[in-house]
Amino acid sequence: MADANAGTETATAAGPAEEELAGAGLRLEVDGAVATVTLNRPERRNAMTFATWRGLAAIGRSLPEGVRVVVLRGAGPSFSAGIDLSMFSGGGEGFADGSDAAATDRFIAELQEGYTWLRRPDIVTVAAVHGHVIGGGFQLALACDIRVAADDVKFCMKEPALGLVPDLTGTKPLVEIVGIGRALELCLTARTVQAEEAARLGLAEIVVPRDGLDAAVGGLVESLLAVNPGAAVATKRLLWEAAENTLEQQCAAERREQIGRLRELFGK
Ligand code: CAA
C-alpha cells in the first residue's frame, strides 16, 4: 500500500533520502504520475547489494500517492549484473549464511520486499532493460508488469551456476511467462537469452533498437496514463488474479470489479 502520509510532491519527503538511495546505487525521480527508478552504479554494471534491495523496498513504501507508473531502468551499458559478487567474498554487510534458518528466512523475506511491491495494483511497473540483465537484475525485470527491451539485451538467470537458487521472487513469473520446461532449461543451464528469443518467449513485450529504448518507454508510459486511473487499477488487479482463479472465481471477480467501475462512472 502507498504510504498513508504520502501526497506531497516530493518523492523523498516520507521516504529514503536522496543520499541514502545514492549509497544504495539507486536514483529516484518523480514527475507527476511517473516515478523513474534508476539502478545507478554503472561502473559496477549496476550490481546490487542488500542496500539496493532495501532501498527499492523503501521506495515502494514511500511512493507518492499520485504515482501511477513506475519505470525501472539501468544507467550505463547494462540494466544490472545481478548481485554484487564482492559480497560473497565478505566485502558486503552481514550475509545470512543459513545456519539460523528462521533468521535467514526473515533476512531474505526483507530483501524480497524490494521486489513484491512492483505487483501492487495501484501502479503499473515497466522494466526498461538493456545490455546484461543477470540474476537479481533479471528477477527485478520479472517482478515488473511489462518489460521493454533494447535489442542488445542479454537475460541470464545465473544463480544455479553459483550454487544458489533465484530467491528474489523471480521463479513464479518466470514459470508463468515461459512455462516450466523452458524455465528449467534457462535456469539450470544459466544460458543467455538475447532479444529475438526474449521477444518470442514473452520475456519482453516490446523490443526496440538500443537508441530507441527511452522513446519507446516514453510512448508506453503516455499510453498507460491515458487510461482511466480507476479502470487501470481494477484491470491490473483482475488480470493478476486470473492465473490463480478458477473460471468461476474469475467471472465473479470480473463482475465485482465492473460493479465498482459502473458505480464510479454512473453512480449517483
Ligand atoms: N558484482 C560486482 N562487480 C561487478 C559485477 C557484479 N555482479 N558485474 C560487473 N562488475 C564490475 C566488474 O568487476 C568490473 O569492475 P572493474 O572495472 O573494477 O574491473 C566492472 O563492473 C565492469 O565489468 P566488466 O569489465 O566485466 O564489464 P563487461 O561489460 O565486460 O561485462 C558482465 C559485464 C557480463 C555483466 C560481467 O561483468 C559479469 O559477468 N559480471 C558478473 C555477473 C554475475 O555473475 N552476477 C551474479 C548473478 S547471480 C545473482 O544475482 C544472485 C542473486 O541475486 C541472489
GROMACS .gro file of C-alpha atoms and ligand atoms in nm:
model
  322
    1MET     CA    1   0.000   0.000   0.000
    2ALA     CA    2   0.112   0.356  -0.057
    3ASP     CA    3   0.231   0.544   0.248
    4ALA     CA    4  -0.071   0.687   0.423
    5ASN     CA    5   0.122   1.009   0.478
    6ALA     CA    6   0.206   1.043   0.111
    7GLY     CA    7   0.052   1.301  -0.116
    8THR     CA    8   0.329   1.554  -0.125
    9GLU     CA    9   0.508   1.632  -0.448
   10THR     CA   10   0.848   1.523  -0.322
   11ALA     CA   11   0.923   1.156  -0.355
   12THR     CA   12   1.165   1.151  -0.069
   13ALA     CA   13   0.955   1.355   0.177
   14ALA     CA   14   0.841   1.047   0.368
   15GLY     CA   15   1.083   0.805   0.207
   16PRO     CA   16   1.454   0.746   0.184
   17ALA     CA   17   1.679   1.048   0.142
   18GLU     CA   18   1.850   1.104  -0.192
   19GLU     CA   19   2.194   1.036  -0.039
   20GLU     CA   20   2.070   0.715   0.118
   21LEU     CA   21   1.942   0.599  -0.221
   22ALA     CA   22   2.266   0.706  -0.388
   23GLY     CA   23   2.458   0.494  -0.138
   24ALA     CA   24   2.236   0.202  -0.233
   25GLY     CA   25   2.309   0.255  -0.603
   26LEU     CA   26   1.966   0.398  -0.676
   27ARG     CA   27   1.819   0.721  -0.807
   28LEU     CA   28   1.453   0.814  -0.784
   29GLU     CA   29   1.284   1.084  -0.990
   30VAL     CA   30   0.916   1.160  -0.963
   31ASP     CA   31   0.750   1.366  -1.233
   32GLY     CA   32   0.378   1.390  -1.166
   33ALA     CA   33   0.226   1.045  -1.211
   34VAL     CA   34   0.553   0.883  -1.323
   35ALA     CA   35   0.831   0.763  -1.095
   36THR     CA   36   1.159   0.655  -1.251
   37VAL     CA   37   1.393   0.434  -1.051
   38THR     CA   38   1.741   0.413  -1.196
   39LEU     CA   39   1.989   0.144  -1.094
   40ASN     CA   40   2.283   0.375  -1.076
   41ARG     CA   41   2.620   0.205  -1.029
   42PRO     CA   42   2.723   0.190  -1.393
   43GLU     CA   43   3.090   0.141  -1.304
   44ARG     CA   44   2.982  -0.190  -1.141
   45ARG     CA   45   2.726  -0.266  -1.413
   46ASN     CA   46   2.457  -0.180  -1.157
   47ALA     CA   47   2.546  -0.477  -0.939
   48MET     CA   48   2.306  -0.487  -0.647
   49THR     CA   49   2.378  -0.501  -0.275
   50PHE     CA   50   2.149  -0.567   0.020
   51ALA     CA   51   2.123  -0.188   0.047
   52THR     CA   52   1.991  -0.176  -0.311
   53TRP     CA   53   1.711  -0.419  -0.231
   54ARG     CA   54   1.627  -0.242   0.095
   55GLY     CA   55   1.630   0.087  -0.095
   56LEU     CA   56   1.387  -0.050  -0.352
   57ALA     CA   57   1.156  -0.163  -0.070
   58ALA     CA   58   1.176   0.182   0.089
   59ILE     CA   59   1.088   0.346  -0.244
   60GLY     CA   60   0.785   0.118  -0.271
   61ARG     CA   61   0.671   0.203   0.081
   62SER     CA   62   0.702   0.578   0.032
   63LEU     CA   63   0.585   0.626  -0.324
   64PRO     CA   64   0.378   0.945  -0.351
   65GLU     CA   65   0.004   0.881  -0.376
   66GLY     CA   66  -0.039   1.023  -0.727
   67VAL     CA   67   0.218   0.796  -0.891
   68ARG     CA   68   0.054   0.565  -1.145
   69VAL     CA   69   0.350   0.433  -1.343
   70VAL     CA   70   0.692   0.326  -1.218
   71VAL     CA   71   0.976   0.279  -1.467
   72LEU     CA   72   1.287   0.084  -1.369
   73ARG     CA   73   1.598   0.140  -1.577
   74GLY     CA   74   1.972   0.098  -1.554
   75ALA     CA   75   2.243   0.358  -1.604
   76GLY     CA   76   2.540   0.278  -1.829
   77PRO     CA   77   2.596  -0.023  -2.053
   78SER     CA   78   2.374  -0.272  -1.864
   79PHE     CA   79   2.049  -0.290  -1.672
   80SER     CA   80   2.211  -0.496  -1.395
   81ALA     CA   81   2.484  -0.759  -1.347
   82GLY     CA   82   2.287  -0.902  -1.052
   83ILE     CA   83   2.415  -0.941  -0.701
   84ASP     CA   84   2.737  -0.762  -0.616
   85LEU     CA   85   2.980  -1.051  -0.615
   86SER     CA   86   3.209  -0.874  -0.368
   87MET     CA   87   2.950  -0.960  -0.102
   88PHE     CA   88   3.040  -1.328  -0.141
   89SER     CA   89   3.398  -1.253  -0.051
   90GLY     CA   90   3.299  -1.080   0.270
   91GLY     CA   91   3.313  -0.731   0.128
   92GLY     CA   92   2.945  -0.664   0.199
   93GLU     CA   93   2.733  -0.615   0.505
   94GLY     CA   94   2.610  -0.913   0.712
   95PHE     CA   95   2.538  -1.210   0.488
   96ALA     CA   96   2.291  -1.455   0.640
   97ASP     CA   97   2.467  -1.790   0.600
   98GLY     CA   98   2.164  -2.013   0.658
   99SER     CA   99   2.288  -2.155   0.990
  100ASP     CA  100   1.988  -1.995   1.162
  101ALA     CA  101   1.705  -2.092   0.926
  102ALA     CA  102   1.444  -1.862   1.083
  103ALA     CA  103   1.678  -1.561   1.077
  104THR     CA  104   1.781  -1.633   0.718
  105ASP     CA  105   1.417  -1.669   0.617
  106ARG     CA  106   1.343  -1.325   0.766
  107PHE     CA  107   1.653  -1.181   0.602
  108ILE     CA  108   1.556  -1.299   0.253
  109ALA     CA  109   1.191  -1.200   0.306
  110GLU     CA  110   1.307  -0.845   0.379
  111LEU     CA  111   1.509  -0.836   0.057
  112GLN     CA  112   1.215  -0.977  -0.141
  113GLU     CA  113   1.012  -0.674  -0.027
  114GLY     CA  114   1.226  -0.475  -0.269
  115TYR     CA  115   1.052  -0.666  -0.548
  116THR     CA  116   0.699  -0.759  -0.436
  117TRP     CA  117   0.562  -0.404  -0.428
  118LEU     CA  118   0.603  -0.383  -0.804
  119ARG     CA  119   0.292  -0.600  -0.840
  120ARG     CA  120   0.070  -0.355  -0.647
  121PRO     CA  121  -0.247  -0.280  -0.844
  122ASP     CA  122  -0.232   0.096  -0.787
  123ILE     CA  123   0.075   0.128  -1.011
  124VAL     CA  124   0.187  -0.015  -1.343
  125THR     CA  125   0.553  -0.109  -1.343
  126VAL     CA  126   0.771  -0.107  -1.652
  127ALA     CA  127   1.122  -0.251  -1.672
  128ALA     CA  128   1.328  -0.077  -1.941
  129VAL     CA  129   1.610  -0.327  -1.991
  130HIS     CA  130   1.925  -0.321  -2.197
  131GLY     CA  131   2.261  -0.493  -2.200
  132HIS     CA  132   2.316  -0.755  -1.931
  133VAL     CA  133   2.014  -0.841  -1.716
  134ILE     CA  134   2.155  -1.105  -1.483
  135GLY     CA  135   2.038  -1.288  -1.170
  136GLY     CA  136   1.880  -1.044  -0.926
  137GLY     CA  137   1.854  -0.796  -1.215
  138PHE     CA  138   1.663  -1.048  -1.427
  139GLN     CA  139   1.433  -1.113  -1.131
  140LEU     CA  140   1.374  -0.741  -1.092
  141ALA     CA  141   1.265  -0.721  -1.456
  142LEU     CA  142   1.040  -1.023  -1.398
  143ALA     CA  143   0.881  -0.851  -1.096
  144CYS     CA  144   0.756  -0.571  -1.323
  145ASP     CA  145   0.428  -0.582  -1.513
  146ILE     CA  146   0.575  -0.503  -1.855
  147ARG     CA  147   0.927  -0.536  -1.997
  148VAL     CA  148   1.054  -0.316  -2.277
  149ALA     CA  149   1.390  -0.438  -2.405
  150ALA     CA  150   1.663  -0.291  -2.619
  151ASP     CA  151   1.790  -0.518  -2.894
  152ASP     CA  152   2.122  -0.560  -2.708
  153VAL     CA  153   1.952  -0.723  -2.409
  154LYS     CA  154   2.102  -1.038  -2.256
  155PHE     CA  155   1.892  -1.209  -1.990
  156CYS     CA  156   2.061  -1.471  -1.771
  157MET     CA  157   1.943  -1.649  -1.456
  158LYS     CA  158   2.289  -1.711  -1.317
  159GLU     CA  159   2.208  -1.822  -0.961
  160PRO     CA  160   2.223  -2.203  -1.005
  161ALA     CA  161   2.564  -2.166  -1.170
  162LEU     CA  162   2.678  -2.001  -0.846
  163GLY     CA  163   2.528  -2.276  -0.627
  164LEU     CA  164   2.221  -2.069  -0.537
  165VAL     CA  165   1.855  -2.060  -0.632
  166PRO     CA  166   1.681  -1.749  -0.769
  167ASP     CA  167   1.517  -1.619  -0.449
  168LEU     CA  168   1.416  -1.263  -0.530
  169THR     CA  169   1.061  -1.350  -0.639
  170GLY     CA  170   1.161  -1.441  -0.995
  171THR     CA  171   1.075  -1.812  -1.017
  172LYS     CA  172   0.698  -1.763  -1.026
  173PRO     CA  173   0.681  -1.502  -1.302
  174LEU     CA  174   0.947  -1.689  -1.499
  175VAL     CA  175   0.741  -2.011  -1.497
  176GLU     CA  176   0.420  -1.816  -1.569
  177ILE     CA  177   0.581  -1.648  -1.870
  178VAL     CA  178   0.790  -1.922  -2.031
  179GLY     CA  179   0.647  -2.244  -1.880
  180ILE     CA  180   0.815  -2.497  -1.651
  181GLY     CA  181   1.023  -2.672  -1.917
  182ARG     CA  182   1.180  -2.356  -2.058
  183ALA     CA  183   1.225  -2.211  -1.707
  184LEU     CA  184   1.417  -2.525  -1.604
  185GLU     CA  185   1.627  -2.513  -1.918
  186LEU     CA  186   1.710  -2.144  -1.872
  187CYS     CA  187   1.790  -2.169  -1.500
  188LEU     CA  188   1.978  -2.498  -1.500
  189THR     CA  189   2.198  -2.405  -1.793
  190ALA     CA  190   2.228  -2.039  -1.687
  191ARG     CA  191   2.241  -1.961  -2.056
  192THR     CA  192   2.189  -1.616  -2.201
  193VAL     CA  193   1.868  -1.521  -2.381
  194GLN     CA  194   1.908  -1.246  -2.639
  195ALA     CA  195   1.648  -1.004  -2.771
  196GLU     CA  196   1.488  -1.204  -3.051
  197GLU     CA  197   1.437  -1.511  -2.832
  198ALA     CA  198   1.327  -1.294  -2.537
  199ALA     CA  199   1.050  -1.146  -2.752
  200ARG     CA  200   0.949  -1.493  -2.874
  201LEU     CA  201   0.936  -1.633  -2.517
  202GLY     CA  202   0.740  -1.335  -2.387
  203LEU     CA  203   1.024  -1.216  -2.161
  204ALA     CA  204   0.995  -0.879  -2.334
  205GLU     CA  205   0.666  -0.735  -2.454
  206ILE     CA  206   0.839  -0.479  -2.674
  207VAL     CA  207   1.187  -0.492  -2.832
  208VAL     CA  208   1.336  -0.180  -2.988
  209PRO     CA  209   1.677  -0.066  -3.113
  210ARG     CA  210   1.905   0.039  -2.825
  211ASP     CA  211   1.886   0.408  -2.912
  212GLY     CA  212   1.505   0.391  -2.920
  213LEU     CA  213   1.455   0.250  -2.571
  214ASP     CA  214   1.381   0.576  -2.390
  215ALA     CA  215   1.138   0.688  -2.662
  216ALA     CA  216   0.959   0.352  -2.661
  217VAL     CA  217   0.923   0.361  -2.283
  218GLY     CA  218   0.803   0.722  -2.302
  219GLY     CA  219   0.538   0.628  -2.556
  220LEU     CA  220   0.424   0.332  -2.348
  221VAL     CA  221   0.401   0.543  -2.034
  222GLU     CA  222   0.195   0.803  -2.220
  223SER     CA  223  -0.047   0.534  -2.336
  224LEU     CA  224  -0.074   0.386  -1.986
  225LEU     CA  225  -0.152   0.727  -1.838
  226ALA     CA  226  -0.422   0.790  -2.097
  227VAL     CA  227  -0.634   0.512  -1.948
  228ASN     CA  228  -0.890   0.590  -1.678
  229PRO     CA  229  -0.695   0.551  -1.347
  230GLY     CA  230  -0.966   0.352  -1.168
  231ALA     CA  231  -1.008   0.118  -1.463
  232ALA     CA  232  -0.632   0.066  -1.478
  233VAL     CA  233  -0.614  -0.033  -1.110
  234ALA     CA  234  -0.916  -0.265  -1.133
  235THR     CA  235  -0.792  -0.426  -1.455
  236LYS     CA  236  -0.443  -0.491  -1.320
  237ARG     CA  237  -0.593  -0.648  -1.007
  238LEU     CA  238  -0.821  -0.862  -1.222
  239LEU     CA  239  -0.552  -0.980  -1.463
  240TRP     CA  240  -0.307  -1.079  -1.188
  241GLU     CA  241  -0.585  -1.274  -1.013
  242ALA     CA  242  -0.665  -1.465  -1.333
  243ALA     CA  243  -0.374  -1.707  -1.306
  244GLU     CA  244  -0.478  -1.823  -0.959
  245ASN     CA  245  -0.857  -1.826  -1.001
  246THR     CA  246  -1.088  -2.087  -1.144
  247LEU     CA  247  -1.304  -1.965  -1.433
  248GLU     CA  248  -1.595  -1.937  -1.193
  249GLN     CA  249  -1.392  -1.731  -0.944
  250GLN     CA  250  -1.259  -1.513  -1.222
  251CYS     CA  251  -1.607  -1.448  -1.364
  252ALA     CA  252  -1.716  -1.341  -1.015
  253ALA     CA  253  -1.410  -1.116  -0.987
  254GLU     CA  254  -1.494  -0.954  -1.323
  255ARG     CA  255  -1.850  -0.884  -1.205
  256ARG     CA  256  -1.725  -0.741  -0.876
  257GLU     CA  257  -1.474  -0.510  -1.042
  258GLN     CA  258  -1.726  -0.400  -1.304
  259ILE     CA  259  -1.979  -0.309  -1.036
  260GLY     CA  260  -1.714  -0.082  -0.888
  261ARG     CA  261  -1.646   0.075  -1.225
  262LEU     CA  262  -2.017   0.127  -1.302
  263ARG     CA  263  -2.072   0.287  -0.963
  264GLU     CA  264  -1.784   0.525  -1.020
  265LEU     CA  265  -1.885   0.611  -1.375
  266PHE     CA  266  -2.263   0.628  -1.344
  267GLY     CA  267  -2.344   0.605  -0.972
  268LYS     CA  268  -2.546   0.874  -0.806
  269CAA     N1  269   2.938  -0.764  -0.883
  269CAA     C1  270   3.040  -0.680  -0.860
  269CAA     N2  271   3.109  -0.617  -0.957
  269CAA     C2  272   3.070  -0.639  -1.084
  269CAA     C3  273   2.963  -0.724  -1.116
  269CAA     C4  274   2.895  -0.790  -1.009
  269CAA     N3  275   2.792  -0.870  -1.029
  269CAA     N4  276   2.948  -0.725  -1.251
  269CAA     C5  277   3.041  -0.644  -1.300
  269CAA     N5  278   3.115  -0.591  -1.201
  269CAA     C6  279   3.227  -0.498  -1.212
  269CAA     C7  280   3.349  -0.569  -1.273
  269CAA     O1  281   3.422  -0.637  -1.172
  269CAA     C8  282   3.423  -0.452  -1.333
  269CAA     O2  283   3.494  -0.387  -1.231
  269CAA     P1  284   3.642  -0.326  -1.262
  269CAA     O3  285   3.619  -0.217  -1.363
  269CAA     O4  286   3.688  -0.277  -1.129
  269CAA     O5  287   3.723  -0.439  -1.319
  269CAA     C9  288   3.311  -0.359  -1.377
  269CAA     O6  289   3.195  -0.397  -1.304
  269CAA    C10  290   3.278  -0.373  -1.524
  269CAA     O7  291   3.257  -0.511  -1.551
  269CAA     P2  292   3.320  -0.585  -1.678
  269CAA     O8  293   3.451  -0.524  -1.714
  269CAA     O9  294   3.317  -0.732  -1.652
  269CAA    O10  295   3.211  -0.541  -1.788
  269CAA     P3  296   3.166  -0.619  -1.915
  269CAA    O11  297   3.071  -0.528  -1.985
  269CAA    O12  298   3.283  -0.673  -1.992
  269CAA    O13  299   3.087  -0.749  -1.861
  269CAA    C11  300   2.920  -0.861  -1.728
  269CAA    C12  301   2.966  -0.730  -1.794
  269CAA    C13  302   2.894  -0.968  -1.835
  269CAA    C14  303   2.795  -0.828  -1.653
  269CAA    C15  304   3.031  -0.916  -1.636
  269CAA    O14  305   3.081  -0.810  -1.555
  269CAA    C16  306   2.983  -1.027  -1.545
  269CAA    O15  307   2.974  -1.142  -1.587
  269CAA     N6  308   2.955  -0.992  -1.417
  269CAA    C17  309   2.914  -1.090  -1.317
  269CAA    C18  310   2.768  -1.131  -1.334
  269CAA    C19  311   2.723  -1.226  -1.227
  269CAA    O16  312   2.767  -1.339  -1.217
  269CAA     N7  313   2.631  -1.179  -1.141
  269CAA    C20  314   2.572  -1.256  -1.035
  269CAA    C21  315   2.433  -1.304  -1.078
  269CAA     S1  316   2.359  -1.412  -0.962
  269CAA    C22  317   2.261  -1.312  -0.865
  269CAA    O17  318   2.230  -1.202  -0.898
  269CAA    C23  319   2.218  -1.379  -0.736
  269CAA    C24  320   2.114  -1.311  -0.655
  269CAA    O18  321   2.056  -1.209  -0.685
  269CAA    C25  322   2.075  -1.372  -0.529
   0.00000   0.00000   0.00000
